Amino acid sequence: MTVPGGARPQQAVHGEQLVAASVAREPALAESTGEATASASAQELPAPQAAARPLATPTVPPAPPPAGDGTRREPRTRPEWRTRRHRGLSRLHIGRHLAPADELDRVQLTARSVGLPLGSDQAGAPVPLQMFGPRPSSVVLLGGLWAAKLVVFRSLGFGARAVVLTGRYAAWRHLGQWATGRTDRVAVLPPGSPLGTVASADAPLLRVDDLDDAGEAQPAPAGEPPWQTRLLVCRRLTPARLPAVRAADVLLTQRLTPDEAGAVVAARGLADRDAHALQLLQDDMLALDAGTGVRYVWTNPGGAEQRALGRPGPR
């Protein structure tokens, strides 16, 4: 049977397609065979040679050096910052912080910066008393022996020395021993005796003039040395003592009588309401006037003060 003329070309075309397809599969087979061979070769290579293959992404080159004079400089190493953990401080052991008695005796405070602790006011705030300074000052105390000793006692605690001019030697002679444990910090002398003590910023001097009822209160004379304070103790207020009350830098009073309160208000230029308040002070209270108005102070005596001075008492 004769094959139709159109069948051969169709078979030839189909055969050519098969040949082309076979030719197209041969490179793919060659590539797959090459990849398999390469992968097998890569698996057979030792680890160092496999790691030596180039990276797919090249590393970024370093930045160019800054423009300069052409001198070669060593690269600056960057400091290594580390977070430091803070540890808690160990507790203090009181038994390990000791000082010999002679060195401890040299440690002292002065009242020129913080003031003498006089007590606390009605709100509980501390009330300091500026007793000593480079300029000599005068303080008048309208009160009794207990209040005078309290002021001297606290002045000694701030490093001051005291010279007491009094006719009541027996009432003052043990104060220095009670307050400091020494006998050279307080000198008790008869009225009119020379002081014989030099005052300084490290050791200010408190001169106490303890007047009796008939003694005259003279204002502090001019030309007194610095770092010296004169404490004038008056148990009673008389007309002859009003000039000293008026000229005093600081006035301290215990409870006053109505006549004394009126005289003090007039001499110091205080408010009228203070005339009534000065008559109502308790035995452990003091009124303080340093030129800026009256402050009413609770002295709050401590245990050592109570043992040395006794209970607070009136004038």
CSV table of N, CA and C in Angstrom, one decimal, residues 163-169 187-195 207-210:
chain,number,residue,atom,x,y,z
A,163,VAL,N,35.2,82.1,131.4
A,163,VAL,CA,35.7,82.8,132.6
A,163,VAL,C,34.5,83.4,133.2
A,164,VAL,N,34.2,82.9,134.4
A,164,VAL,CA,33.0,83.3,135.2
A,164,VAL,C,33.5,84.3,136.3
A,165,LEU,N,33.0,85.5,136.2
A,165,LEU,CA,33.3,86.5,137.3
A,165,LEU,C,32.0,86.6,138.1
A,166,THR,N,32.1,86.1,139.3
A,166,THR,CA,30.9,85.9,140.2
A,166,THR,C,31.4,86.0,141.6
A,167,GLY,N,30.4,86.3,142.5
A,167,GLY,CA,30.6,86.2,143.9
A,167,GLY,C,30.0,84.9,144.5
A,168,ARG,N,29.5,84.1,143.6
A,168,ARG,CA,29.0,82.8,144.1
A,168,ARG,C,29.9,81.7,143.5
A,169,TYR,N,31.1,81.6,144.1
A,169,TYR,CA,32.1,80.6,143.7
A,169,TYR,C,31.6,79.2,143.8
A,187,ALA,N,37.2,79.0,134.3
A,187,ALA,CA,37.9,79.7,135.4
A,187,ALA,C,36.9,80.5,136.1
A,188,VAL,N,36.8,80.3,137.4
A,188,VAL,CA,35.8,81.0,138.3
A,188,VAL,C,36.6,82.0,139.1
A,189,LEU,N,36.4,83.3,138.9
A,189,LEU,CA,37.1,84.4,139.5
A,189,LEU,C,36.2,85.4,140.2
A,190,PRO,N,36.7,86.1,141.1
A,190,PRO,CA,35.9,87.2,141.8
A,190,PRO,C,35.7,88.3,140.7
A,191,PRO,N,34.6,89.1,140.9
A,191,PRO,CA,34.3,90.2,140.0
A,191,PRO,C,35.5,91.2,140.0
A,192,GLY,N,35.7,91.7,138.8
A,192,GLY,CA,36.8,92.6,138.6
A,192,GLY,C,38.2,92.0,138.3
A,193,SER,N,38.3,90.7,138.3
A,193,SER,CA,39.6,90.1,138.1
A,193,SER,C,40.0,90.2,136.6
A,194,PRO,N,41.3,90.3,136.2
A,194,PRO,CA,41.6,90.2,134.8
A,194,PRO,C,41.4,88.9,134.2
A,195,LEU,N,41.1,88.8,132.9
A,195,LEU,CA,40.8,87.6,132.3
A,195,LEU,C,42.0,86.7,132.1
A,207,ARG,N,32.9,85.3,128.4
A,207,ARG,CA,33.1,86.0,129.7
A,207,ARG,C,31.7,86.1,130.3
A,208,VAL,N,31.6,85.6,131.5
A,208,VAL,CA,30.3,85.6,132.2
A,208,VAL,C,30.4,86.5,133.4
A,209,ASP,N,29.6,87.5,133.4
A,209,ASP,CA,29.5,88.5,134.5
A,209,ASP,C,28.2,88.1,135.2
A,210,ASP,N,28.3,87.4,136.3
A,210,ASP,CA,27.2,87.0,137.1
A,210,ASP,C,27.0,88.0,138.2
